[in-house]
Structures are given as C-alpha cells and as structure tokens.
PDB file of C-alpha atoms in Angstrom:
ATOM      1  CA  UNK A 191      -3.325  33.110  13.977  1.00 35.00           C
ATOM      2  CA  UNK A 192      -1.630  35.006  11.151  1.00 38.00           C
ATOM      3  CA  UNK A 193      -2.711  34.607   7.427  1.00 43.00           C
ATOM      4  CA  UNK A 194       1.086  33.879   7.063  1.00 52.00           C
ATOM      5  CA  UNK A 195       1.506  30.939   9.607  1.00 77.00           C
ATOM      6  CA  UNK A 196      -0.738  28.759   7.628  1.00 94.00           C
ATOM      7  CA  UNK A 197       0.380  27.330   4.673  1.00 97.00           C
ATOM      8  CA  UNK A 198      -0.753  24.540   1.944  1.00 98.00           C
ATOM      9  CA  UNK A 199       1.574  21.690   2.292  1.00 98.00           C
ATOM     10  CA  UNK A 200       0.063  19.089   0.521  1.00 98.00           C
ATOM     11  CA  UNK A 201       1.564  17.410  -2.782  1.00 98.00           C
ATOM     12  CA  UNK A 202       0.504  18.685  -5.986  1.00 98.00           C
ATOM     13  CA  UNK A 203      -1.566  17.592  -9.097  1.00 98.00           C
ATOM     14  CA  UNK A 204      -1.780  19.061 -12.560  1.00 98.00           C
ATOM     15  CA  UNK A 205      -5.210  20.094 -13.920  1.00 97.00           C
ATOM     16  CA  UNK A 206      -4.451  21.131 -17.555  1.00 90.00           C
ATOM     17  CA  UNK A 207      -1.648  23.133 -17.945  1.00 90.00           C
ATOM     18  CA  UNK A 208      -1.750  24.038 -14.390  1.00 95.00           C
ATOM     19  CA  UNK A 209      -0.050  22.445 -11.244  1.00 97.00           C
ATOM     20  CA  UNK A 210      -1.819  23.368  -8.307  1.00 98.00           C
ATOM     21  CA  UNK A 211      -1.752  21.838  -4.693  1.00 98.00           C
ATOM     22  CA  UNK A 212      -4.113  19.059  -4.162  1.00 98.00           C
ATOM     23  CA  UNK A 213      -5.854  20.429  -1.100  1.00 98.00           C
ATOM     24  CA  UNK A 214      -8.438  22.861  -2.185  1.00 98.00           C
ATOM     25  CA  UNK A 215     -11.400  24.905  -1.332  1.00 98.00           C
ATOM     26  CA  UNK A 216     -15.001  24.315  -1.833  1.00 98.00           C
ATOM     27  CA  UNK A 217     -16.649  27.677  -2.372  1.00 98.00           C
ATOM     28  CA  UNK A 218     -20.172  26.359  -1.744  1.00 98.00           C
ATOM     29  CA  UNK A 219     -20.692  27.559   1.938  1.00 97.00           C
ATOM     30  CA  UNK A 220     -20.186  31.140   0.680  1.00 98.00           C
ATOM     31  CA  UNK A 221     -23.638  31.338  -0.068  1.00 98.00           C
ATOM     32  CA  UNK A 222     -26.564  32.393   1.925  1.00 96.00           C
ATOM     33  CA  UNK A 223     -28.261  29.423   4.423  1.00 94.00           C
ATOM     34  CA  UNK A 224     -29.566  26.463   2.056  1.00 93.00           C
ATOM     35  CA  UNK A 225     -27.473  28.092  -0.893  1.00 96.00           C
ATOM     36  CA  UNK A 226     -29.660  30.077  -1.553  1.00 96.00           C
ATOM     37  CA  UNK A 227     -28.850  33.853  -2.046  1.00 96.00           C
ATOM     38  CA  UNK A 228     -26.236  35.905  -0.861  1.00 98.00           C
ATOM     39  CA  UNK A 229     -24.478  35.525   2.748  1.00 98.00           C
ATOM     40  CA  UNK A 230     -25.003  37.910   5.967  1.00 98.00           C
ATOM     41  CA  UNK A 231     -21.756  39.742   5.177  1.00 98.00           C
ATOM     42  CA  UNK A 232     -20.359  39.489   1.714  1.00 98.00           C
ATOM     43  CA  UNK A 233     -17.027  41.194   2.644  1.00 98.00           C
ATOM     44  CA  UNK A 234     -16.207  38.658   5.009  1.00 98.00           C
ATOM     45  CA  UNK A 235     -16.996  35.892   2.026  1.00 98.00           C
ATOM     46  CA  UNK A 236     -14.636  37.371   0.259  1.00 98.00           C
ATOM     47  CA  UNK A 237     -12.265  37.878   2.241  1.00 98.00           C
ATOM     48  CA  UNK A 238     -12.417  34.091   3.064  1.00 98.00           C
ATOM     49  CA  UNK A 239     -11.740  33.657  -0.641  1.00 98.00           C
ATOM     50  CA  UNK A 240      -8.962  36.092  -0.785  1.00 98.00           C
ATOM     51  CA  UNK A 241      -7.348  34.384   2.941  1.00 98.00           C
ATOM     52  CA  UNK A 242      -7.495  31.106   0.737  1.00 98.00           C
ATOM     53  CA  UNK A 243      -5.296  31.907  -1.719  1.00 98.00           C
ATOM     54  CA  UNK A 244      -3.098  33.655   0.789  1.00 98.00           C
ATOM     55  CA  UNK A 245      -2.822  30.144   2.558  1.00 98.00           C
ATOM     56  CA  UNK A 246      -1.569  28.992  -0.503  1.00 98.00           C
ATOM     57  CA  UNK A 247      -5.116  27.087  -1.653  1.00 98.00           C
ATOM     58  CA  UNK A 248      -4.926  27.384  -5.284  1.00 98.00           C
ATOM     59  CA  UNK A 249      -7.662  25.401  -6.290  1.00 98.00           C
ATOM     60  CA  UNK A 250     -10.759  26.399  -5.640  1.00 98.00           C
ATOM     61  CA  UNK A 251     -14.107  24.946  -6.688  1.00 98.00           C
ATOM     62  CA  UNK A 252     -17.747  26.429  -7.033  1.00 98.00           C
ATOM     63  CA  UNK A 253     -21.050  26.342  -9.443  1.00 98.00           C
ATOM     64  CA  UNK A 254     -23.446  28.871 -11.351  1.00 98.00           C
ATOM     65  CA  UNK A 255     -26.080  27.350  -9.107  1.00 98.00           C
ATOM     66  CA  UNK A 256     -24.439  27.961  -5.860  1.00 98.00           C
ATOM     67  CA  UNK A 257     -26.769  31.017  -4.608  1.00 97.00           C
ATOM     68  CA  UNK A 258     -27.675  30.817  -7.887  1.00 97.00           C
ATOM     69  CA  UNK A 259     -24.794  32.863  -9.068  1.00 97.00           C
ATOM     70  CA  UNK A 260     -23.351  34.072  -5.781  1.00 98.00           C
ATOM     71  CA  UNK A 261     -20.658  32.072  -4.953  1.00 98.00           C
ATOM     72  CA  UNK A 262     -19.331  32.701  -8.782  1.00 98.00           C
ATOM     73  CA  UNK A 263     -19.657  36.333  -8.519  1.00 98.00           C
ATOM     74  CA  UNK A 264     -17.962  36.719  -5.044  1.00 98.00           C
ATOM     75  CA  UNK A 265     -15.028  34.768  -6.151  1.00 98.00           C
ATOM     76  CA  UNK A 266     -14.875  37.165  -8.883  1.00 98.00           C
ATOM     77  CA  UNK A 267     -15.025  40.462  -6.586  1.00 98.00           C
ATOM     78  CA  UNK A 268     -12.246  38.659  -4.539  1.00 98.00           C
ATOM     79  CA  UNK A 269      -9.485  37.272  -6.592  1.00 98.00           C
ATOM     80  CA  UNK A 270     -10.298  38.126 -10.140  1.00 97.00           C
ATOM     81  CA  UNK A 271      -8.416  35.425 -12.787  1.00 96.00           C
ATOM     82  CA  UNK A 272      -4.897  34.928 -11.159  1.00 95.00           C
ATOM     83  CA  UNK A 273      -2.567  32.586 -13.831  1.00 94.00           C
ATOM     84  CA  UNK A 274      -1.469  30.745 -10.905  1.00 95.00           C
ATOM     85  CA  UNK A 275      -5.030  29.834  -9.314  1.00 98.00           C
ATOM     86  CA  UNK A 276      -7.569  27.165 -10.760  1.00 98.00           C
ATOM     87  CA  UNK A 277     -11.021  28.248 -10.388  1.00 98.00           C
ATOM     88  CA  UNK A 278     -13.367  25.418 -11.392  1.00 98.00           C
ATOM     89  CA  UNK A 279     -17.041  25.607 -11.738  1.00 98.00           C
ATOM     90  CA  UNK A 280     -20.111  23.562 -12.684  1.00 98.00           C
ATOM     91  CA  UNK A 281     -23.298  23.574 -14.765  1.00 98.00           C
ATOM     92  CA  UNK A 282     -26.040  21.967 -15.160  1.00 98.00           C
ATOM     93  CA  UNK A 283     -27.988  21.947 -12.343  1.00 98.00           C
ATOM     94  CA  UNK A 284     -31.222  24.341 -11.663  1.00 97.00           C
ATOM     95  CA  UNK A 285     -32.263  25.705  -8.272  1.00 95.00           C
ATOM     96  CA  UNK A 286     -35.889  27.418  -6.540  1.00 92.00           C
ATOM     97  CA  UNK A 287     -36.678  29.378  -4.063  1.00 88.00           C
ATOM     98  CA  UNK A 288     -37.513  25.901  -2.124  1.00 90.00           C
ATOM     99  CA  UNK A 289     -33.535  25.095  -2.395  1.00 91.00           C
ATOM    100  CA  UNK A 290     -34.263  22.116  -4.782  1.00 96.00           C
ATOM    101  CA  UNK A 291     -31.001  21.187  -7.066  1.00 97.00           C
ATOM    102  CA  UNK A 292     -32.794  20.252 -10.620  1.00 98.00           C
ATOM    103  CA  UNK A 293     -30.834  18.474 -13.081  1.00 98.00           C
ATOM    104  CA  UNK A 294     -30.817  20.319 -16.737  1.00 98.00           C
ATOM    105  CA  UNK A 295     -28.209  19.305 -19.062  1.00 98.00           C
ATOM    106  CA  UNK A 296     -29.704  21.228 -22.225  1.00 98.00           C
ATOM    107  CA  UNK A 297     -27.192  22.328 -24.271  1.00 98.00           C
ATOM    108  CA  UNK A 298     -28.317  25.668 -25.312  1.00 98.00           C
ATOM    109  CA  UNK A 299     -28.922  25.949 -21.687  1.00 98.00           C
ATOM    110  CA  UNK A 300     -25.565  25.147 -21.099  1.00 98.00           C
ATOM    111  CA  UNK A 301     -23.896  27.668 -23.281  1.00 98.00           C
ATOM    112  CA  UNK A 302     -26.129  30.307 -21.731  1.00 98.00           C
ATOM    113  CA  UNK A 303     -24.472  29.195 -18.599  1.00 98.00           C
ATOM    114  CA  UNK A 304     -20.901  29.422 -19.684  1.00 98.00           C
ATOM    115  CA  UNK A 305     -21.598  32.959 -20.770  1.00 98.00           C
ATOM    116  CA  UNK A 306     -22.778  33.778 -17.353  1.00 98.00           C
ATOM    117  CA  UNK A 307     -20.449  32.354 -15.305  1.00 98.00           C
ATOM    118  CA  UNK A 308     -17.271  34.176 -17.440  1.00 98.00           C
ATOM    119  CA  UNK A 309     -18.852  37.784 -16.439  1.00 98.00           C
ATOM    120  CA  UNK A 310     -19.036  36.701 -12.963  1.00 98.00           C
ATOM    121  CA  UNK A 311     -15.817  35.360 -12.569  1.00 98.00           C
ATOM    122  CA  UNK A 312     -14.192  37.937 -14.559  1.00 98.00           C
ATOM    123  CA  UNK A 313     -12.146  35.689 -16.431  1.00 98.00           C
ATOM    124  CA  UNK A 314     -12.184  34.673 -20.563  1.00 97.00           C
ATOM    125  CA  UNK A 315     -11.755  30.685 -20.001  1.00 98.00           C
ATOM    126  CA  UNK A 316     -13.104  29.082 -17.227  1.00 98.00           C
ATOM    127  CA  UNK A 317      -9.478  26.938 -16.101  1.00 98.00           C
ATOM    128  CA  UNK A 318     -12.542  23.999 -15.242  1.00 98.00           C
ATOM    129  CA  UNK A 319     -15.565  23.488 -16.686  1.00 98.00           C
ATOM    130  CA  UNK A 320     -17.562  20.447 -15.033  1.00 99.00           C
ATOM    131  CA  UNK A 321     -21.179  18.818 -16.018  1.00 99.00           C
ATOM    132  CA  UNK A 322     -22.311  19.053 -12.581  1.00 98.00           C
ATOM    133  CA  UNK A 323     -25.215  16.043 -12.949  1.00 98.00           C
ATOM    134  CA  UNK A 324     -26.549  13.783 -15.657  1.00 98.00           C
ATOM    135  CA  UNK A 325     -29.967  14.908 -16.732  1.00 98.00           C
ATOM    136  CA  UNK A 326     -32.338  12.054 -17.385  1.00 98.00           C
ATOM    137  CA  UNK A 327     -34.384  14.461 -19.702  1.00 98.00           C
ATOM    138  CA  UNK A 328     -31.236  15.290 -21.644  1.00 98.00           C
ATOM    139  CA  UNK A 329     -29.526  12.314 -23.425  1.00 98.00           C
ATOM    140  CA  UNK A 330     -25.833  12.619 -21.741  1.00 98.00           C
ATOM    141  CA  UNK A 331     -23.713  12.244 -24.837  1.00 98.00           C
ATOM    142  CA  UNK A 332     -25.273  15.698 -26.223  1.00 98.00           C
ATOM    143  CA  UNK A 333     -24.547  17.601 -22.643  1.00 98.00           C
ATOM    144  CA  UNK A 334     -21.416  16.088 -22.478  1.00 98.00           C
ATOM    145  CA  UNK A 335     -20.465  16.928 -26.522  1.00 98.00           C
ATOM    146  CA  UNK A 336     -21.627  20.464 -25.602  1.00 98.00           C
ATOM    147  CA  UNK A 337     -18.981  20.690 -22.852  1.00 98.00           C
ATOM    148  CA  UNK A 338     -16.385  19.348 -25.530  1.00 98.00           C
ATOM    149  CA  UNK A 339     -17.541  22.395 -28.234  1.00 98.00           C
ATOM    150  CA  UNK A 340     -16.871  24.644 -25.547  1.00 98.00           C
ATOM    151  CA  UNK A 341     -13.308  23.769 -24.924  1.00 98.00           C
ATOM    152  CA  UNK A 342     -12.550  23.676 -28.408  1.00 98.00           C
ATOM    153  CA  UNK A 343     -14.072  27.187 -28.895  1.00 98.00           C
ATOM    154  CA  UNK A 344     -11.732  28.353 -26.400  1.00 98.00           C
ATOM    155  CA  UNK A 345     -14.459  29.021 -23.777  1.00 98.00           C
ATOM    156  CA  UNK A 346     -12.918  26.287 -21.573  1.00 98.00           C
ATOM    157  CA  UNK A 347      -9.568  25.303 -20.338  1.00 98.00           C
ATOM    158  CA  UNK A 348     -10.924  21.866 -18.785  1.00 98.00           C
ATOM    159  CA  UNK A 349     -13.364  19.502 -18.715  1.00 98.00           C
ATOM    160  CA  UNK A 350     -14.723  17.608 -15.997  1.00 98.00           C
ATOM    161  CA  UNK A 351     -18.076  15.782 -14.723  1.00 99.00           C
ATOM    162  CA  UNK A 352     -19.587  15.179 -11.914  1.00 98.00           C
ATOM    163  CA  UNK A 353     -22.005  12.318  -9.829  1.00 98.00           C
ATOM    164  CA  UNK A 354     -21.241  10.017 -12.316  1.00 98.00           C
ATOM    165  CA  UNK A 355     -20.944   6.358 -12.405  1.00 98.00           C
ATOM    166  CA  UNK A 356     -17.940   4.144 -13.510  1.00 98.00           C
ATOM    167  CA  UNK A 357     -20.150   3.654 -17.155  1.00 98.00           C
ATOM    168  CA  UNK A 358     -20.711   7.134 -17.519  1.00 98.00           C
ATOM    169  CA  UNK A 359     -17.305   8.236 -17.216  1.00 98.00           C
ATOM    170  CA  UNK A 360     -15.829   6.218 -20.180  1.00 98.00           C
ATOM    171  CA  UNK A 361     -19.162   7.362 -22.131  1.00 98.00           C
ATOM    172  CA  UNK A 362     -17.510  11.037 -21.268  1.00 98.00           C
ATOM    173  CA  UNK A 363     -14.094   9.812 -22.207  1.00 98.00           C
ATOM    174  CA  UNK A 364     -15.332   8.586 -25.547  1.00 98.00           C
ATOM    175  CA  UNK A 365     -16.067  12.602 -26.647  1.00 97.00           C
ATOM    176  CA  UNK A 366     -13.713  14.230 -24.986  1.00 98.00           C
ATOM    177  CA  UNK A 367     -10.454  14.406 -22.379  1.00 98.00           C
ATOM    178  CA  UNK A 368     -11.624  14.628 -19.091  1.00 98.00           C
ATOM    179  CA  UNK A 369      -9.585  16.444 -16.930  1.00 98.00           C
ATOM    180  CA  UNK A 370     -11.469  15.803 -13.595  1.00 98.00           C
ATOM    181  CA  UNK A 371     -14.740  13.684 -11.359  1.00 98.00           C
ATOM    182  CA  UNK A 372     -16.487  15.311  -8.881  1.00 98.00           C
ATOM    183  CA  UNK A 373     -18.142  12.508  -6.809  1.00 98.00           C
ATOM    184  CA  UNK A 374     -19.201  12.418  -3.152  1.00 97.00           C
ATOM    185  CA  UNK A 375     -16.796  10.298  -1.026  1.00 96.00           C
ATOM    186  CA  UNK A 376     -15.601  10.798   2.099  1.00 95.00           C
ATOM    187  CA  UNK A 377     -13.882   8.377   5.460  1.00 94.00           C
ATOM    188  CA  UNK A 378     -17.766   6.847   5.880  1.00 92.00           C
ATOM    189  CA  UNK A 379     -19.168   6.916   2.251  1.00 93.00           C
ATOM    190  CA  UNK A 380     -17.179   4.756  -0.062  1.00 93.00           C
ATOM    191  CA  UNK A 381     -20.071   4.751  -2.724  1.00 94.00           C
ATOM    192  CA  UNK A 382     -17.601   5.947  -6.072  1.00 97.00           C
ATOM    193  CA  UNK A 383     -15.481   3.647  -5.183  1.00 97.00           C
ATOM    194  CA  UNK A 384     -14.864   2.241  -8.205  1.00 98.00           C
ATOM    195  CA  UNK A 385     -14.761   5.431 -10.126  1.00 98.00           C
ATOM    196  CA  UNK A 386     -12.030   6.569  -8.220  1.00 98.00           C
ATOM    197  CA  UNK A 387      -9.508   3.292  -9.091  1.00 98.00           C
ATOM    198  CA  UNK A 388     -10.318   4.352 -12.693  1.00 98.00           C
ATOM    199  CA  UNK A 389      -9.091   7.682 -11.926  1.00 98.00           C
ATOM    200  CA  UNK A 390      -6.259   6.921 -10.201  1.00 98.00           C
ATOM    201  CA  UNK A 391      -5.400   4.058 -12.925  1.00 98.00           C
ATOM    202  CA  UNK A 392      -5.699   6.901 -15.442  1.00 98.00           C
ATOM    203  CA  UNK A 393      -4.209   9.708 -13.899  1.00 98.00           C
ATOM    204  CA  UNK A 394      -7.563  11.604 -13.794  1.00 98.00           C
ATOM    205  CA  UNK A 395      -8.209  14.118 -10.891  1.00 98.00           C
ATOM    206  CA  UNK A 396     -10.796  12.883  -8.313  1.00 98.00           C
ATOM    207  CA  UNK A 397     -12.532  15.735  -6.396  1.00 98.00           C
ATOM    208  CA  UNK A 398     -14.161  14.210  -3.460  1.00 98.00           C
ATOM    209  CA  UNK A 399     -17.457  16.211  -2.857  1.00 97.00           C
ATOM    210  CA  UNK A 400     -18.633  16.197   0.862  1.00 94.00           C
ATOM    211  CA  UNK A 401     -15.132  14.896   1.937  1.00 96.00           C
ATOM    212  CA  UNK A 402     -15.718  15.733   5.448  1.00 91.00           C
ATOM    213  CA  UNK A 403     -19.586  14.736   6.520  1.00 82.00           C
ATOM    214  CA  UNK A 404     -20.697  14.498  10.310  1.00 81.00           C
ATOM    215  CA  UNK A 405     -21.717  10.933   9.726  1.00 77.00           C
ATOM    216  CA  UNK A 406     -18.993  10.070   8.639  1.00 78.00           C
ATOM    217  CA  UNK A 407     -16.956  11.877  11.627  1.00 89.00           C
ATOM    218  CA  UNK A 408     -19.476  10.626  14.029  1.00 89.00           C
ATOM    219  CA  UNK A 409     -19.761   6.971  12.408  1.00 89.00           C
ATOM    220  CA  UNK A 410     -15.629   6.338  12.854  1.00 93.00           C
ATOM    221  CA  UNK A 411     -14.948   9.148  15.867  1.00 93.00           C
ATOM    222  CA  UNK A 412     -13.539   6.940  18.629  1.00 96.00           C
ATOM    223  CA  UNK A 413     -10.811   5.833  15.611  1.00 97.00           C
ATOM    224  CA  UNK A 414     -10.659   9.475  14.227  1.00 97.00           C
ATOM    225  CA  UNK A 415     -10.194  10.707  18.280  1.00 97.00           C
ATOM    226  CA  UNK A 416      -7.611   7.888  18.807  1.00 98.00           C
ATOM    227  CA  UNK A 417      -5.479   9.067  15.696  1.00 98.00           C
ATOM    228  CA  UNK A 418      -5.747  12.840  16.120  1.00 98.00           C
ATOM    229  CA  UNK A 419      -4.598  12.613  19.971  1.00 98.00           C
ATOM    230  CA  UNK A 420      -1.610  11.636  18.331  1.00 98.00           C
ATOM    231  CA  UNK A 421      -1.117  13.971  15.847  1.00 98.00           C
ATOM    232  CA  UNK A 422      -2.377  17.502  18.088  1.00 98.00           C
ATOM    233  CA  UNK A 423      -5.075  17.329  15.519  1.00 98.00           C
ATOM    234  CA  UNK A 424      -8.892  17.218  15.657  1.00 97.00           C
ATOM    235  CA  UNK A 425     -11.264  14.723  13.816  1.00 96.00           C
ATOM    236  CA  UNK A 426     -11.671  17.077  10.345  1.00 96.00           C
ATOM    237  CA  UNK A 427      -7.874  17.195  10.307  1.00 98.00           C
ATOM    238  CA  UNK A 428      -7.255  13.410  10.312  1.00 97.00           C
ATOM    239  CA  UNK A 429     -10.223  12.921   7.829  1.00 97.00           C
ATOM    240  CA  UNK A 430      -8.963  15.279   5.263  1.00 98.00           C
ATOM    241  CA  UNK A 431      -5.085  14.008   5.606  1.00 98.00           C
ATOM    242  CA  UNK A 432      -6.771  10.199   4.923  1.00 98.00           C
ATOM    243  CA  UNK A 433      -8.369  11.457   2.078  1.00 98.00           C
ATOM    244  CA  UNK A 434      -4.429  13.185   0.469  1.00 98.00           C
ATOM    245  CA  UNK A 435      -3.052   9.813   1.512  1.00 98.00           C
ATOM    246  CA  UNK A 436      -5.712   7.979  -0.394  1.00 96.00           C
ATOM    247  CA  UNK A 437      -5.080   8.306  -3.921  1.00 97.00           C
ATOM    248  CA  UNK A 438      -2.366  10.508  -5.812  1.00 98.00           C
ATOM    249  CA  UNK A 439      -4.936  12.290  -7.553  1.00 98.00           C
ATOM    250  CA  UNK A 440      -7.470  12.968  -4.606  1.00 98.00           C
ATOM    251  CA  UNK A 441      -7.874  16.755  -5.070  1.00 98.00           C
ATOM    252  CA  UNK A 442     -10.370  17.247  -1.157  1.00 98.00           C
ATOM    253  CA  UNK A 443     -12.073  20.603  -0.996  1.00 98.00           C
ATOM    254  CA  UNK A 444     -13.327  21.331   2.348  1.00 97.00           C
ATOM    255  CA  UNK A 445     -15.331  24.416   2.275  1.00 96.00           C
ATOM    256  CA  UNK A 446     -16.347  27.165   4.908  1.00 96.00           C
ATOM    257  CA  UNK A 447     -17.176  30.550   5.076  1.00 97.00           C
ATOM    258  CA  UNK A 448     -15.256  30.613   8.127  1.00 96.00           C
ATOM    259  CA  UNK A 449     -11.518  31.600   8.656  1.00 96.00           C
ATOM    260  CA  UNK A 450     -10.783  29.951  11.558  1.00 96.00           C
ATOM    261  CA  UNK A 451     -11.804  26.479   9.669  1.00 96.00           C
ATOM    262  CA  UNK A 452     -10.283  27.377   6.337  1.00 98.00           C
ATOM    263  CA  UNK A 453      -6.951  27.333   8.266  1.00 98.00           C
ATOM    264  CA  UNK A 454      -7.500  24.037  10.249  1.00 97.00           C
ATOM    265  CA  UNK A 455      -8.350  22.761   6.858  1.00 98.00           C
ATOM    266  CA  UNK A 456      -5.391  24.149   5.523  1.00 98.00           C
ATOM    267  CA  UNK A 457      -3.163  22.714   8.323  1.00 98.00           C
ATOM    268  CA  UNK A 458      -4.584  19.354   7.846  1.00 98.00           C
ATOM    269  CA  UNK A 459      -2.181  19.254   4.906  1.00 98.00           C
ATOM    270  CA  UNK A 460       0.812  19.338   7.598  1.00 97.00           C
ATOM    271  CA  UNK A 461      -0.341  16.031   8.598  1.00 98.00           C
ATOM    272  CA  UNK A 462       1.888  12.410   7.901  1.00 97.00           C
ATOM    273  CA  UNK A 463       0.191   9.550   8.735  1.00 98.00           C
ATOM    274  CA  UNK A 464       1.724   6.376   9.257  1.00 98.00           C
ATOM    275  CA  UNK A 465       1.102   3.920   6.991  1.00 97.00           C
ATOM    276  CA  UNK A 466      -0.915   1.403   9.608  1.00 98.00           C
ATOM    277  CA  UNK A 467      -3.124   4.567  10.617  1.00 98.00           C
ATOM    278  CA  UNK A 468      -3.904   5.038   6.799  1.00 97.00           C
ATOM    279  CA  UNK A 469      -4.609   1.157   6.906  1.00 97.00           C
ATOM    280  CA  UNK A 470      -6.831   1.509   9.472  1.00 97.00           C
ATOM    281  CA  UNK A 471      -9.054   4.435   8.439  1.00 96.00           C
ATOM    282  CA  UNK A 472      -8.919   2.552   5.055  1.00 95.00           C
ATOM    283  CA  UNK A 473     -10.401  -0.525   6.312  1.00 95.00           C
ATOM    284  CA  UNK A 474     -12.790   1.200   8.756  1.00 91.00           C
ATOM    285  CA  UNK A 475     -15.303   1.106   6.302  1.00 82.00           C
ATOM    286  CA  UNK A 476     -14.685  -0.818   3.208  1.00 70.00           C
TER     287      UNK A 476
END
C-alpha cells in the first residue's frame, strides 16, 4: 500500500490558530520497549513520523518523558516545525531506569523542560504545551500559572492539561485558556466522562489517551466483530471511528511505530457509522 492511497479523512478541529484534522498520532510507541530509550531502528521511527504527515495526520502528540527525550528528538530529526502541523507535547512527569512515570510539577523544573523540549523539536514555540499530571507535592495552581507565563512569554502557542478531573479543569480555566485535555478514555473505559461533556459544552479539544486498549477491544469484540464485518474493517478501525463520532472535539491519537498500523489507523477515518451502530457502541458500556 502506497503512502499516497491513504489519506486523513476525518473532520477537523482548531487548536489555536491552527485547524488540523481530528485524527492524530500518538508518538509514544516511538520509543524503545517500556519507553524507555531509543527504538531498534531509529530511521524507521522516523520515517513513521514523516509517513504520518504524508497521510495527512497533522496532529501529532508526544512528551519530554517519552524515552526520556526520544520521542521529542526523533520528531524533530523527521519533520522539523512545519506551519501546517501541530506538534503537542507534555511536561511534568519524571521517569527511571525501572520505567516508573513520577509526577513533578515544579515550576523551575518546568521551564527547564520547555527549554529542552524546543532544541529537540527544533522549533521556537511549542504549537501545545500540556501539564502532563497533577503533582501532589506541587500545589497545582503554581504548575498550572507556570504553563500560563510560558505562553505569554511567547514560549508556547497552547495550553493544555492532562489526567485531570472535572474540578481541576475549571481550577486550570481560572489562570489561563485552555486549549486542550488529555484524559484516558476509550470504547471500554468511560472514566472522564464527565470531563469530556465540559469539553464538548465548551468547545475545548478532548484528546483521548489510550483510545484503543485490548480490554477494551476484547471486553466489547463480538459487537466490535459484528460492526466491522460490515464495514470491511477490523476491531481498531470501528473503535477509533466511535471515538470521531463521539464528540465534535474528540481529537483520538492512536500511536505505533508501525506503518502498516499507522495506515489502518489512518483509514479508520474513512469510516461512517450509522447512527444506531454509534448508539450501540455508546451504550455498550455506559
């Protein structure tokens, strides 16, 4: 399958000043195996990244503490800072060599970070800038106001947050405009529930972290099977198009370091569903 028979259909969502397709790219998996260090064959990451944008992905999403500092840096070597391409990235969590993610919301540490991730992603505003978890050692207002001197410094296009619950979000909102959540929900895992009706009340972008999960494939397959005989489409395929039909301002970003999956990802944004198929995944676990 050519690079040029796949292309991003789905609808499309501004983030700032920039419209960009609402099916993304989750540059996570880039990394070596638990995240940690740098993969088996870095050209073939990039390339990945590069095939992505080819596709037509233009929003792609990563962190300083994927790898630490791989994923950032290989997005860099592939794409640069195209004006037409989001790149969003997080800080605020810490890694080991043990693959634990540490929350640390500091914000000196967090204007170290900013620095850091700008060199590796070769850019001079990061187009997203998200608080990737609340840190119980660091009172969230001051993490969050750090985020909000950034922007207004010029160091950030965007802010978002991340893992954060319904309360926390307006606490965010109270200090500055925020541009984007970053929660895990998927078919099976409803948990942010809530957040995301605030977000879609309030025309904030909702990243769905995780959006395709084997449980949640496994926990709803002889539906998922049943629906994607109908379509020519496999089980990942109907689970991403339910997420696009679930909210205007669902913004899924599968990842892979994989080509073959990028573009079945990619084609999932062909999909229509019907409106009593969305109903059905809908109500298949609420």
């Amino acid at each position: 399958m050519s690079h040029n028979s796949i292309t991003n259909e789905s609808e499309t969502f501004e983030i700032g000043e920039t419209t960009v397709h609402r099916l993304g790219f989750g540059a996570m998996r880039l990394c070596g195996e638990k995240i940690i260090g740098a993969p088996d064959d870095e050209t073939a990451a990039r390339e990945v990244v590069q095939h992505a944008v080819d596709c037509g992905v233009d929003f792609i999403d990563t962190a300083d503490s994927y790898g630490p500092a791989v994923s950032e840096r290989l997005i860099g070597e592939a794409i640069g800072d195209p004006d037409d391409v989001v790149v969003a990235t997080k800080a605020g969590l810490l890694r080991n060599d043990a693959g634990d993610w540490i929350a640390h919301g500091d914000p000196d540490y967090i204007r170290n970070q900013v620095l850091t991730s700008l060199d590796r992603l070769r850019t001079d505003s990061i187009d997203l800038y998200q608080f990737h978890k609340p840190d119980d050692d660091t009172p969230f207002e001051d993490s969050i106001a750090t985020f909000a001197e950034l922007k207004d410094d010029g160091f950030v296009d965007a802010v978002g947050v991340s893992n954060v619950s319904a309360e926390l979000l307006d606490r965010a909102r109270e200090q500055v405009e925020i541009a984007t959540v970053q929660n895990r929900y998927n078919l099976h895992d409803r948990g942010s529930r809530e957040v995301l009706d605030i977000c879609a009340d309030e025309g904030i972008g909702f990243i769905p972290w995780a959006p395709i999960d084997g449980d949640d494939l496994a926990a709803h397959g002889d539906l998922l099977d049943e629906i994607a005989a109908a379509h020519d489409a496999t089980r990942r395929q109907i689970a991403l198009a339910w997420l696009l039909e679930r909210a205007d301002v669902m913004l899924p970003i599968p990842g892979t370091a994989n080509r073959g999956h990028l573009e079945s990802n990619v084609a999932a944004s062909r999909l229509s569903l019907s409106d009593a198929e969305v109903r059905r995944l809908t109500e298949a676990a609420a």
